[in-house]
């Protein structure tokens, strides 16, 4: 029996509130589709605004006890969650494939990366240190403690249904916050499976609540307006992020935002081309390009641009495209028809020369072939859009300063990549790139122990590392006589 079959058989496709499974207040459901067949694989309760507020009530009631609980206890629950998830990694990966479509190998990578946040923050839970020091004038004892911020609303996207949840759940719980998780409506099942996992790991009722809803604006809006909610942690598009920031303003609600990216991938003249192509494949093709960290624009030194394009095209053409669970498949379908059509439109309007792919294959499923477009002109629309698909546009450059200027010529700044054999030059370029993260001779740098996040319109705050827990803590200063 698969994890999906078990969730359905055990009636765990409802809203998870206060440790129980419930139908939506008005009986509405979300149809979850397998993107490789377009068929409905499950029906999940679609919460109302009142359901969201009911979850806030449960999280609010559970907060004092959870915040006061021993840090070690919270850490051990997270550690058990890590072990449970890893002991069933294939089942979780299969569930991701069922609702998101990605290749099983990508899903396995996601489960391992995602579970690692549970382990990392199980260790951070017991390292919440404060400070005590004497004021400069000598009159006061300055004590600073970091207290959990309170009921936290977590809103996650569909591209990493497990990992985008774990990256928020783990630090929130470690800090002593209780949560309401609102997963994307394309992929609610992974979050419901995680609620079940935490129950098994010994998490008390009300600490984790999960409210899927197709009416995201209404449900999230109602919760954000409720004064018992003290934090919003959001991952999704810059467009929705801006909307939520505006909605947060009237309450001065504390927000963490992981928004869109438009990652430049620079290949300098002296780069090791084998390494650069391998890095490009990782940076572009993990998750079929459906990642905010995906390489979006390739700037390649003119002297090596043709060879880079040839090698990248060969590697892309060799990938097997198909349903995520089929053996040997490297690239699954995109999440839905709208996403696939947007990718197709960007390719059609890109200009340049398509050297491989460039179309959606015939038949069912939201597939798009791995695509390379060389000699794309600067200023082409595809370079300004977040592609979110398996398409690599290549621009040649003659002058490194100009390439860096083009790389920085965007309102987004999540991640950048640089390939060069000169480590010192690489560090210099990395420092000049306007991004929260830089991969230097590496196409994949996400790591739960490193700070993930962007500058400019790519977001606010950082997830992972020792910084991540502070998004859910607030320093309290107590001044007392020395
Ligand atoms: P994506 O392209 O990843 O779907 P979105 O920003 O549209 O990016 O969605 C990310 C998350 O935000 C999802 O959980 C989605 O349901 C939710 N969401 C979308 N629109 C709104 C909104 N107006 N208010 C609150 N949440 C929203």
Short mmCIF file of C-alpha atoms and ligand atoms in Angstrom, two decimals:
data_model
loop_
_atom_site.label_atom_id
_atom_site.label_comp_id
_atom_site.label_asym_id
_atom_site.label_seq_id
_atom_site.Cartn_x
_atom_site.Cartn_y
_atom_site.Cartn_z
CA UNK A 1 0.00 0.00 0.00
CA UNK A 2 1.39 3.43 -0.89
CA UNK A 3 1.40 6.35 1.52
CA UNK A 4 -1.30 7.98 -0.62
CA UNK A 5 -3.51 4.87 -0.39
CA UNK A 6 -3.01 4.80 3.38
CA UNK A 7 -3.92 8.48 3.81
CA UNK A 8 -7.12 7.89 1.85
CA UNK A 9 -7.99 4.60 3.61
CA UNK A 10 -7.41 6.15 7.05
CA UNK A 11 -9.49 9.26 6.20
CA UNK A 12 -6.47 11.52 6.60
CA UNK A 13 -7.31 13.81 3.69
CA UNK A 14 -9.20 16.35 5.78
CA UNK A 15 -8.10 19.44 7.63
CA UNK A 16 -5.76 18.56 10.49
CA UNK A 17 -6.76 20.74 13.43
CA UNK A 18 -6.11 20.23 17.14
CA UNK A 19 -4.89 16.69 16.58
CA UNK A 20 -7.97 15.53 14.63
CA UNK A 21 -9.06 15.18 11.00
CA UNK A 22 -12.02 17.27 9.90
CA UNK A 23 -14.11 18.00 6.81
CA UNK A 24 -14.18 21.57 5.55
CA UNK A 25 -16.87 23.78 7.13
CA UNK A 26 -18.80 23.88 3.86
CA UNK A 27 -17.84 20.41 2.64
CA UNK A 28 -15.71 21.75 -0.25
CA UNK A 29 -12.84 19.66 -1.59
CA UNK A 30 -9.73 20.15 -3.71
CA UNK A 31 -9.15 17.65 -6.51
CA UNK A 32 -5.47 16.73 -6.52
CA UNK A 33 -4.23 15.72 -9.97
CA UNK A 34 -1.26 13.66 -11.07
CA UNK A 35 0.47 16.01 -13.54
CA UNK A 36 1.70 13.12 -15.68
CA UNK A 37 -1.79 11.70 -16.32
CA UNK A 38 -3.96 14.75 -15.52
CA UNK A 39 -6.13 12.37 -13.48
CA UNK A 40 -7.53 13.03 -10.00
CA UNK A 41 -5.62 10.98 -7.42
CA UNK A 42 -7.29 12.27 -4.26
CA UNK A 43 -9.82 14.69 -2.87
CA UNK A 44 -8.67 16.84 0.02
CA UNK A 45 -10.79 19.09 2.24
CA UNK A 46 -10.68 22.73 1.13
CA UNK A 47 -10.86 24.90 4.25
CA UNK A 48 -12.98 28.00 4.73
CA UNK A 49 -11.92 31.21 6.47
CA UNK A 50 -13.69 29.91 9.61
CA UNK A 51 -11.73 26.66 9.39
CA UNK A 52 -8.54 28.72 9.27
CA UNK A 53 -9.60 30.65 12.36
CA UNK A 54 -10.46 27.38 14.11
CA UNK A 55 -6.90 26.24 13.46
CA UNK A 56 -5.61 29.52 14.88
CA UNK A 57 -7.68 28.87 18.04
CA UNK A 58 -6.07 25.43 18.41
CA UNK A 59 -2.56 26.79 17.82
CA UNK A 60 -3.19 29.66 20.23
CA UNK A 61 -4.40 27.30 22.96
CA UNK A 62 -1.40 25.01 22.50
CA UNK A 63 1.15 27.83 22.43
CA UNK A 64 1.83 28.47 26.15
CA UNK A 65 2.44 24.79 26.90
CA UNK A 66 4.62 24.28 23.84
CA UNK A 67 6.63 27.46 24.40
CA UNK A 68 7.29 26.39 28.01
CA UNK A 69 8.13 22.79 27.16
CA UNK A 70 11.73 21.70 27.60
CA UNK A 71 13.80 22.52 24.51
CA UNK A 72 15.15 18.98 24.63
CA UNK A 73 11.62 17.62 24.35
CA UNK A 74 10.96 19.71 21.25
CA UNK A 75 14.30 18.69 19.83
CA UNK A 76 13.56 15.02 20.39
CA UNK A 77 10.20 15.22 18.64
CA UNK A 78 11.96 16.82 15.66
CA UNK A 79 14.64 14.13 15.77
CA UNK A 80 11.98 11.40 15.75
CA UNK A 81 10.31 13.14 12.82
CA UNK A 82 13.66 13.04 10.98
CA UNK A 83 14.13 9.35 11.69
CA UNK A 84 10.57 8.42 10.77
CA UNK A 85 10.77 10.31 7.49
CA UNK A 86 14.13 8.83 6.56
CA UNK A 87 13.01 5.30 7.43
CA UNK A 88 10.19 5.71 4.89
CA UNK A 89 11.91 7.98 2.39
CA UNK A 90 10.65 6.09 -0.64
CA UNK A 91 7.04 6.37 0.52
CA UNK A 92 7.30 10.13 0.98
CA UNK A 93 9.06 10.43 -2.37
CA UNK A 94 6.25 8.45 -4.01
CA UNK A 95 3.68 10.80 -2.50
CA UNK A 96 5.55 13.83 -3.84
CA UNK A 97 5.59 12.25 -7.31
CA UNK A 98 1.85 11.50 -7.12
CA UNK A 99 0.86 15.12 -6.55
CA UNK A 100 3.76 17.12 -8.00
CA UNK A 101 4.87 14.88 -10.86
CA UNK A 102 8.63 15.29 -10.47
CA UNK A 103 11.01 12.43 -11.27
CA UNK A 104 11.36 9.91 -8.42
CA UNK A 105 15.10 10.67 -8.16
CA UNK A 106 14.29 14.38 -7.64
CA UNK A 107 11.64 13.41 -5.08
CA UNK A 108 14.15 11.27 -3.16
CA UNK A 109 16.55 14.22 -3.15
CA UNK A 110 13.78 16.41 -1.81
CA UNK A 111 12.85 14.02 1.00
CA UNK A 112 16.47 13.76 2.16
CA UNK A 113 17.00 17.52 1.96
CA UNK A 114 13.63 18.15 3.62
CA UNK A 115 14.12 15.67 6.48
CA UNK A 116 17.51 17.20 7.19
CA UNK A 117 15.77 20.38 8.44
CA UNK A 118 14.17 18.27 11.17
CA UNK A 119 17.58 16.98 12.24
CA UNK A 120 19.30 20.36 11.97
CA UNK A 121 16.66 22.18 14.02
CA UNK A 122 16.37 19.34 16.53
CA UNK A 123 19.97 20.34 17.31
CA UNK A 124 19.26 24.08 17.23
CA UNK A 125 16.29 23.69 19.63
CA UNK A 126 18.68 23.27 22.56
CA UNK A 127 21.05 26.08 21.53
CA UNK A 128 18.82 29.11 22.01
CA UNK A 129 21.25 31.32 23.86
CA UNK A 130 20.73 34.83 25.20
CA UNK A 131 23.16 37.45 26.50
CA UNK A 132 23.92 39.15 29.81
CA UNK A 133 26.21 42.17 30.03
CA UNK A 134 26.75 45.38 31.96
CA UNK A 135 25.69 48.66 30.36
CA UNK A 136 28.54 51.03 29.36
CA UNK A 137 27.72 53.45 32.19
CA UNK A 138 27.74 50.59 34.65
CA UNK A 139 24.21 51.26 35.87
CA UNK A 140 22.37 48.28 34.46
CA UNK A 141 22.40 44.58 33.89
CA UNK A 142 21.31 44.01 30.29
CA UNK A 143 19.74 40.59 29.86
CA UNK A 144 18.52 39.45 26.48
CA UNK A 145 16.45 36.34 26.00
CA UNK A 146 15.05 35.00 22.75
CA UNK A 147 11.40 34.13 23.15
CA UNK A 148 9.15 32.32 20.66
CA UNK A 149 7.20 34.83 18.63
CA UNK A 150 3.85 33.02 18.91
CA UNK A 151 1.32 31.44 16.59
CA UNK A 152 2.93 31.23 13.16
CA UNK A 153 1.23 30.97 9.80
CA UNK A 154 3.26 29.04 7.23
CA UNK A 155 2.26 29.33 3.57
CA UNK A 156 4.09 27.05 1.15
CA UNK A 157 4.29 26.49 -2.64
CA UNK A 158 3.88 23.34 -4.74
CA UNK A 159 7.40 22.92 -6.16
CA UNK A 160 8.88 21.22 -3.07
CA UNK A 161 5.79 19.97 -1.20
CA UNK A 162 7.83 18.37 1.61
CA UNK A 163 10.95 20.52 1.83
CA UNK A 164 9.28 23.94 1.76
CA UNK A 165 7.19 22.71 4.69
CA UNK A 166 10.03 21.20 6.71
CA UNK A 167 12.17 24.33 6.26
CA UNK A 168 9.49 26.30 8.14
CA UNK A 169 7.96 23.68 10.47
CA UNK A 170 11.31 22.67 11.96
CA UNK A 171 12.59 26.10 13.08
CA UNK A 172 9.10 27.17 14.23
CA UNK A 173 8.72 24.11 16.45
CA UNK A 174 12.30 24.29 17.68
CA UNK A 175 11.73 27.93 18.71
CA UNK A 176 8.58 26.98 20.67
CA UNK A 177 6.02 28.35 18.22
CA UNK A 178 2.81 26.58 17.25
CA UNK A 179 1.76 26.65 13.63
CA UNK A 180 -0.96 26.68 11.03
CA UNK A 181 0.37 25.39 7.71
CA UNK A 182 -1.44 26.35 4.49
CA UNK A 183 0.05 24.26 1.68
CA UNK A 184 -0.39 25.00 -2.03
CA UNK A 185 -3.65 23.62 -3.39
CA UNK A 186 -1.85 21.67 -6.16
CA UNK A 187 0.07 19.68 -3.52
CA UNK A 188 -1.68 19.45 -0.14
CA UNK A 189 -1.09 15.72 0.48
CA UNK A 190 2.56 15.94 1.53
CA UNK A 191 1.65 18.41 4.28
CA UNK A 192 -1.14 16.16 5.55
CA UNK A 193 1.31 13.25 5.61
CA UNK A 194 3.66 15.39 7.69
CA UNK A 195 0.89 16.19 10.20
CA UNK A 196 0.40 12.44 10.56
CA UNK A 197 4.15 11.94 10.95
CA UNK A 198 4.36 14.48 13.77
CA UNK A 199 1.48 12.86 15.60
CA UNK A 200 3.44 9.60 15.49
CA UNK A 201 6.54 11.45 16.65
CA UNK A 202 4.68 12.56 19.79
CA UNK A 203 3.81 16.14 18.93
CA UNK A 204 0.94 17.36 21.17
CA UNK A 205 -2.44 18.34 19.61
CA UNK A 206 -2.74 21.92 18.42
CA UNK A 207 0.99 22.44 17.90
CA UNK A 208 0.76 21.62 14.20
CA UNK A 209 -2.40 22.36 12.23
CA UNK A 210 -2.75 21.97 8.47
CA UNK A 211 -5.45 23.76 6.50
CA UNK A 212 -5.39 23.16 2.74
CA UNK A 213 -7.66 25.47 0.81
CA UNK A 214 -8.39 26.40 -2.76
CA UNK A 215 -9.51 29.78 -1.41
CA UNK A 216 -6.03 30.82 -0.32
CA UNK A 217 -6.64 34.56 -0.38
CA UNK A 218 -9.69 34.40 1.88
CA UNK A 219 -8.31 31.86 4.34
CA UNK A 220 -4.83 33.35 4.64
CA UNK A 221 -6.31 36.86 4.76
CA UNK A 222 -8.62 35.94 7.65
CA UNK A 223 -5.80 34.39 9.63
CA UNK A 224 -3.44 37.30 9.00
CA UNK A 225 -6.07 39.73 10.26
CA UNK A 226 -6.44 37.78 13.52
CA UNK A 227 -4.42 39.34 16.34
CA UNK A 228 -3.56 35.92 17.79
CA UNK A 229 -1.37 35.27 14.72
CA UNK A 230 2.08 36.79 15.26
CA UNK A 231 4.10 35.60 12.30
CA UNK A 232 3.79 34.87 8.60
CA UNK A 233 6.43 32.79 6.87
CA UNK A 234 5.75 32.62 3.14
CA UNK A 235 7.41 30.93 0.18
CA UNK A 236 5.99 31.61 -3.25
CA UNK A 237 5.91 34.13 -6.05
CA UNK A 238 7.10 37.71 -5.63
CA UNK A 239 3.68 38.83 -6.84
CA UNK A 240 1.81 37.05 -4.03
CA UNK A 241 4.53 37.98 -1.55
CA UNK A 242 3.99 41.68 -2.23
CA UNK A 243 0.26 41.24 -1.76
CA UNK A 244 0.82 39.55 1.60
CA UNK A 245 3.32 42.22 2.71
CA UNK A 246 0.65 44.84 2.06
CA UNK A 247 -1.85 42.77 4.04
CA UNK A 248 0.65 42.41 6.88
CA UNK A 249 1.18 46.17 7.18
CA UNK A 250 -1.99 47.15 9.09
CA UNK A 251 -1.05 44.70 11.85
CA UNK A 252 2.72 45.20 11.59
CA UNK A 253 2.78 41.44 11.30
CA UNK A 254 6.28 39.94 11.38
CA UNK A 255 7.00 38.33 8.00
CA UNK A 256 9.65 36.13 6.41
CA UNK A 257 9.49 36.02 2.64
CA UNK A 258 11.15 33.57 0.25
CA UNK A 259 10.12 34.86 -3.15
CA UNK A 260 11.07 34.51 -6.79
CA UNK A 261 14.49 34.25 -8.37
CA UNK A 262 16.08 34.98 -11.74
CA UNK A 263 19.44 33.29 -11.29
CA UNK A 264 22.26 34.26 -13.66
CA UNK A 265 24.81 31.51 -14.42
CA UNK A 266 28.16 32.96 -15.49
CA UNK A 267 30.71 30.84 -17.32
CA UNK A 268 34.03 32.65 -17.57
CA UNK A 269 36.54 32.08 -20.34
CA UNK A 270 38.86 29.97 -18.17
CA UNK A 271 36.11 27.74 -16.71
CA UNK A 272 36.48 23.96 -16.62
CA UNK A 273 33.78 23.16 -19.17
CA UNK A 274 33.04 19.67 -17.85
CA UNK A 275 32.42 21.14 -14.42
CA UNK A 276 30.41 24.04 -15.85
CA UNK A 277 28.12 21.75 -17.85
CA UNK A 278 27.66 19.42 -14.88
CA UNK A 279 26.86 22.44 -12.68
CA UNK A 280 24.51 23.85 -15.31
CA UNK A 281 22.60 20.56 -15.45
CA UNK A 282 22.17 20.57 -11.67
CA UNK A 283 21.33 24.24 -11.44
CA UNK A 284 18.88 24.10 -14.35
CA UNK A 285 17.34 20.65 -14.23
CA UNK A 286 16.76 19.75 -10.60
CA UNK A 287 12.99 19.57 -10.36
CA UNK A 288 12.71 20.14 -14.15
CA UNK A 289 13.62 23.77 -13.57
CA UNK A 290 10.69 24.34 -11.20
CA UNK A 291 12.78 25.93 -8.48
CA UNK A 292 13.31 29.54 -7.44
CA UNK A 293 17.03 28.69 -7.35
CA UNK A 294 17.04 27.34 -10.93
CA UNK A 295 19.61 28.85 -13.30
CA UNK A 296 17.48 31.14 -15.43
CA UNK A 297 19.97 32.97 -17.69
CA UNK A 298 23.32 31.67 -18.90
CA UNK A 299 26.01 34.28 -19.64
CA UNK A 300 28.91 32.54 -21.35
CA UNK A 301 32.23 34.03 -22.52
CA UNK A 302 32.05 34.38 -26.32
CA UNK A 303 35.17 32.23 -26.97
CA UNK A 304 33.57 29.15 -25.37
CA UNK A 305 29.88 29.86 -25.93
CA UNK A 306 29.41 27.49 -28.89
CA UNK A 307 31.17 24.62 -27.18
CA UNK A 308 29.25 25.17 -23.94
CA UNK A 309 25.97 25.27 -25.87
CA UNK A 310 26.85 22.06 -27.77
CA UNK A 311 27.77 20.17 -24.62
CA UNK A 312 24.79 21.42 -22.65
CA UNK A 313 22.45 20.55 -25.53
CA UNK A 314 23.85 17.01 -25.69
CA UNK A 315 23.39 16.54 -21.94
CA UNK A 316 19.84 17.93 -22.06
CA UNK A 317 18.88 15.80 -25.08
CA UNK A 318 20.07 12.67 -23.25
CA UNK A 319 17.59 13.15 -20.39
CA UNK A 320 14.64 10.80 -20.25
CA UNK A 321 11.31 12.61 -19.98
CA UNK A 322 8.30 10.74 -18.61
CA UNK A 323 6.03 10.03 -15.62
CA UNK A 324 7.97 10.49 -12.39
CA UNK A 325 7.58 6.90 -11.19
CA UNK A 326 8.76 5.31 -14.45
CA UNK A 327 12.22 3.73 -14.03
CA UNK A 328 15.08 5.80 -15.42
CA UNK A 329 13.04 8.99 -15.84
CA UNK A 330 15.09 12.16 -15.23
CA UNK A 331 12.48 14.80 -15.99
CA UNK A 332 8.82 14.66 -14.97
CA UNK A 333 5.96 16.87 -16.14
CA UNK A 334 5.46 20.47 -15.08
CA UNK A 335 2.90 21.11 -12.37
CA UNK A 336 -0.07 22.11 -14.51
CA UNK A 337 -1.19 23.17 -17.97
CA UNK A 338 -0.83 26.90 -17.26
CA UNK A 339 2.81 26.49 -16.24
CA UNK A 340 3.58 24.36 -19.30
CA UNK A 341 1.88 26.88 -21.62
CA UNK A 342 3.78 29.77 -20.08
CA UNK A 343 7.09 27.98 -20.66
CA UNK A 344 6.12 27.28 -24.29
CA UNK A 345 5.24 30.93 -24.84
CA UNK A 346 8.54 32.15 -23.38
CA UNK A 347 10.46 29.84 -25.72
CA UNK A 348 8.47 30.97 -28.75
CA UNK A 349 9.22 34.61 -28.02
CA UNK A 350 12.85 34.15 -26.95
CA UNK A 351 14.55 34.59 -30.33
CA UNK A 352 17.94 32.91 -30.73
CA UNK A 353 18.42 29.34 -31.98
CA UNK A 354 16.81 26.33 -30.32
CA UNK A 355 19.47 23.59 -30.30
CA UNK A 356 17.41 20.92 -28.52
CA UNK A 357 13.81 20.58 -27.33
CA UNK A 358 11.67 23.65 -27.87
CA UNK A 359 8.29 21.98 -27.65
CA UNK A 360 5.83 20.03 -25.54
CA UNK A 361 5.64 16.35 -26.59
CA UNK A 362 2.29 15.03 -27.82
CA UNK A 363 0.02 13.08 -25.46
CA UNK A 364 -1.26 13.40 -21.94
CA UNK A 365 0.53 15.11 -19.09
CA UNK A 366 2.05 18.55 -18.69
CA UNK A 367 5.43 17.66 -20.19
CA UNK A 368 7.93 20.01 -21.84
CA UNK A 369 11.16 18.84 -23.43
CA UNK A 370 14.54 19.93 -22.01
CA UNK A 371 15.46 22.93 -24.15
CA UNK A 372 18.57 24.95 -24.93
CA UNK A 373 18.40 28.25 -26.83
CA UNK A 374 21.70 29.78 -27.90
CA UNK A 375 22.53 33.28 -29.09
CA UNK A 376 19.68 34.83 -27.16
CA UNK A 377 19.90 38.62 -27.47
CA UNK A 378 20.30 40.78 -24.39
CA UNK A 379 16.95 42.29 -23.51
CA UNK A 380 14.98 39.22 -24.65
CA UNK A 381 11.81 38.70 -22.61
CA UNK A 382 12.80 35.23 -21.45
CA UNK A 383 15.78 36.70 -19.55
CA UNK A 384 13.50 38.86 -17.44
CA UNK A 385 10.92 36.16 -16.64
CA UNK A 386 11.21 33.43 -14.03
CA UNK A 387 11.02 30.50 -16.47
CA UNK A 388 10.18 27.73 -13.96
CA UNK A 389 10.73 25.06 -16.59
CA UNK A 390 13.49 23.03 -18.30
CA UNK A 391 14.74 25.80 -20.58
CA UNK A 392 18.27 27.23 -20.75
CA UNK A 393 18.71 30.50 -22.69
CA UNK A 394 22.37 31.32 -23.44
CA UNK A 395 23.71 34.85 -23.97
CA UNK A 396 27.33 35.42 -25.10
CA UNK A 397 29.45 38.06 -23.44
CA UNK A 398 32.75 39.72 -24.38
CA UNK A 399 33.40 41.73 -21.27
CA UNK A 400 33.14 40.39 -17.71
CA UNK A 401 32.13 43.73 -16.17
CA UNK A 402 29.31 43.94 -18.67
CA UNK A 403 28.22 40.37 -17.89
CA UNK A 404 28.11 41.18 -14.17
CA UNK A 405 26.09 44.31 -14.93
CA UNK A 406 23.62 42.24 -16.96
CA UNK A 407 23.45 39.64 -14.19
CA UNK A 408 22.58 42.36 -11.67
CA UNK A 409 20.10 44.11 -13.96
CA UNK A 410 17.01 42.64 -12.30
CA UNK A 411 14.81 43.40 -9.30
CA UNK A 412 15.37 39.87 -8.02
CA UNK A 413 18.43 38.58 -6.19
CA UNK A 414 18.07 35.09 -4.82
CA UNK A 415 21.02 33.12 -6.17
CA UNK A 416 23.77 33.41 -8.80
CA UNK A 417 26.29 30.94 -10.16
CA UNK A 418 29.87 31.55 -11.34
CA UNK A 419 32.23 29.10 -13.01
CA UNK A 420 35.92 29.93 -13.36
CA UNK A 421 39.21 28.13 -12.73
CA UNK A 422 40.52 31.24 -10.97
CA UNK A 423 39.21 30.90 -7.42
CA UNK A 424 40.26 34.41 -6.47
CA UNK A 425 38.49 35.96 -9.46
CA UNK A 426 35.48 33.76 -8.65
CA UNK A 427 35.32 35.16 -5.11
CA UNK A 428 35.59 38.69 -6.47
CA UNK A 429 32.74 38.12 -8.94
CA UNK A 430 30.67 36.39 -6.21
CA UNK A 431 31.04 39.45 -4.00
CA UNK A 432 29.88 41.74 -6.81
CA UNK A 433 26.75 39.74 -7.66
CA UNK A 434 23.59 41.10 -6.05
CA UNK A 435 22.23 37.88 -4.60
CA UNK A 436 21.63 36.29 -1.22
CA UNK A 437 23.50 33.16 -2.32
CA UNK A 438 26.23 32.36 -4.85
CA UNK A 439 27.31 28.98 -6.17
CA UNK A 440 31.02 29.18 -7.07
CA UNK A 441 31.91 26.23 -9.31
CA UNK A 442 28.87 24.43 -7.89
CA UNK A 443 25.39 24.11 -9.35
CA UNK A 444 23.69 23.05 -6.14
CA UNK A 445 24.37 24.74 -2.81
CA UNK A 446 21.13 24.44 -0.81
CA UNK A 447 21.96 23.01 2.59
CA UNK A 448 19.91 23.10 5.82
CA UNK A 449 23.00 24.29 7.69
CA UNK A 450 23.47 27.32 5.39
CA UNK A 451 21.37 30.51 5.25
CA UNK A 452 18.89 30.37 2.36
CA UNK A 453 17.35 33.62 1.17
CA UNK A 454 17.50 36.50 -1.23
CA UNK A 455 18.10 40.23 -1.52
CA UNK A 456 16.04 42.85 -3.37
CA UNK A 457 12.57 41.54 -4.30
CA UNK A 458 13.60 37.92 -3.69
CA UNK A 459 12.67 38.18 -0.07
CA UNK A 460 13.16 39.04 3.56
CA UNK A 461 14.90 36.89 6.15
CA UNK A 462 16.77 33.61 5.94
CA UNK A 463 15.81 29.96 6.37
CA UNK A 464 18.08 27.19 7.57
CA UNK A 465 21.39 27.56 9.47
CA UNK A 466 21.52 29.11 12.94
CA UNK A 467 19.79 32.18 11.44
CA UNK A 468 16.62 30.23 10.57
CA UNK A 469 15.36 29.79 14.13
CA UNK A 470 15.62 33.53 14.77
CA UNK A 471 12.84 34.16 12.25
CA UNK A 472 10.59 32.58 14.93
CA UNK A 473 12.17 34.19 17.99
CA UNK A 474 12.08 37.73 19.33
CA UNK A 475 14.78 39.18 21.54
CA UNK A 476 13.52 40.49 24.86
CA UNK A 477 15.72 42.93 26.75
CA UNK A 478 15.33 43.08 30.52
CA UNK A 479 17.08 46.02 32.16
CA UNK A 480 17.80 45.66 35.88
CA UNK A 481 20.13 47.26 38.43
CA UNK A 482 23.67 45.86 38.20
P1 LIG B 1 3.27 29.49 -6.88
O1 LIG B 1 3.70 29.98 -8.21
O2 LIG B 1 4.30 28.76 -6.10
O3 LIG B 1 1.91 28.85 -6.86
P2 LIG B 1 1.99 31.50 -5.34
O4 LIG B 1 2.62 32.69 -4.75
O5 LIG B 1 0.83 31.67 -6.24
O6 LIG B 1 3.19 30.80 -6.07
O7 LIG B 1 1.56 30.45 -4.23
C1 LIG B 1 2.32 30.16 -3.09
C2 LIG B 1 1.40 29.91 -1.92
O8 LIG B 1 0.64 31.08 -1.66
C3 LIG B 1 0.39 28.81 -2.15
O9 LIG B 1 0.16 28.13 -0.93
C4 LIG B 1 -0.84 29.56 -2.58
O10 LIG B 1 -2.03 28.86 -2.34
C5 LIG B 1 -0.74 30.79 -1.70
N1 LIG B 1 -1.44 31.96 -2.22
C6 LIG B 1 -1.65 32.29 -3.52
N2 LIG B 1 -2.34 33.45 -3.62
C7 LIG B 1 -2.57 33.86 -2.35
C8 LIG B 1 -3.21 35.01 -1.76
N3 LIG B 1 -3.78 35.95 -2.50
N4 LIG B 1 -3.24 35.08 -0.42
C9 LIG B 1 -2.67 34.14 0.33
N5 LIG B 1 -2.05 33.06 -0.14
C10 LIG B 1 -1.99 32.91 -1.46
#
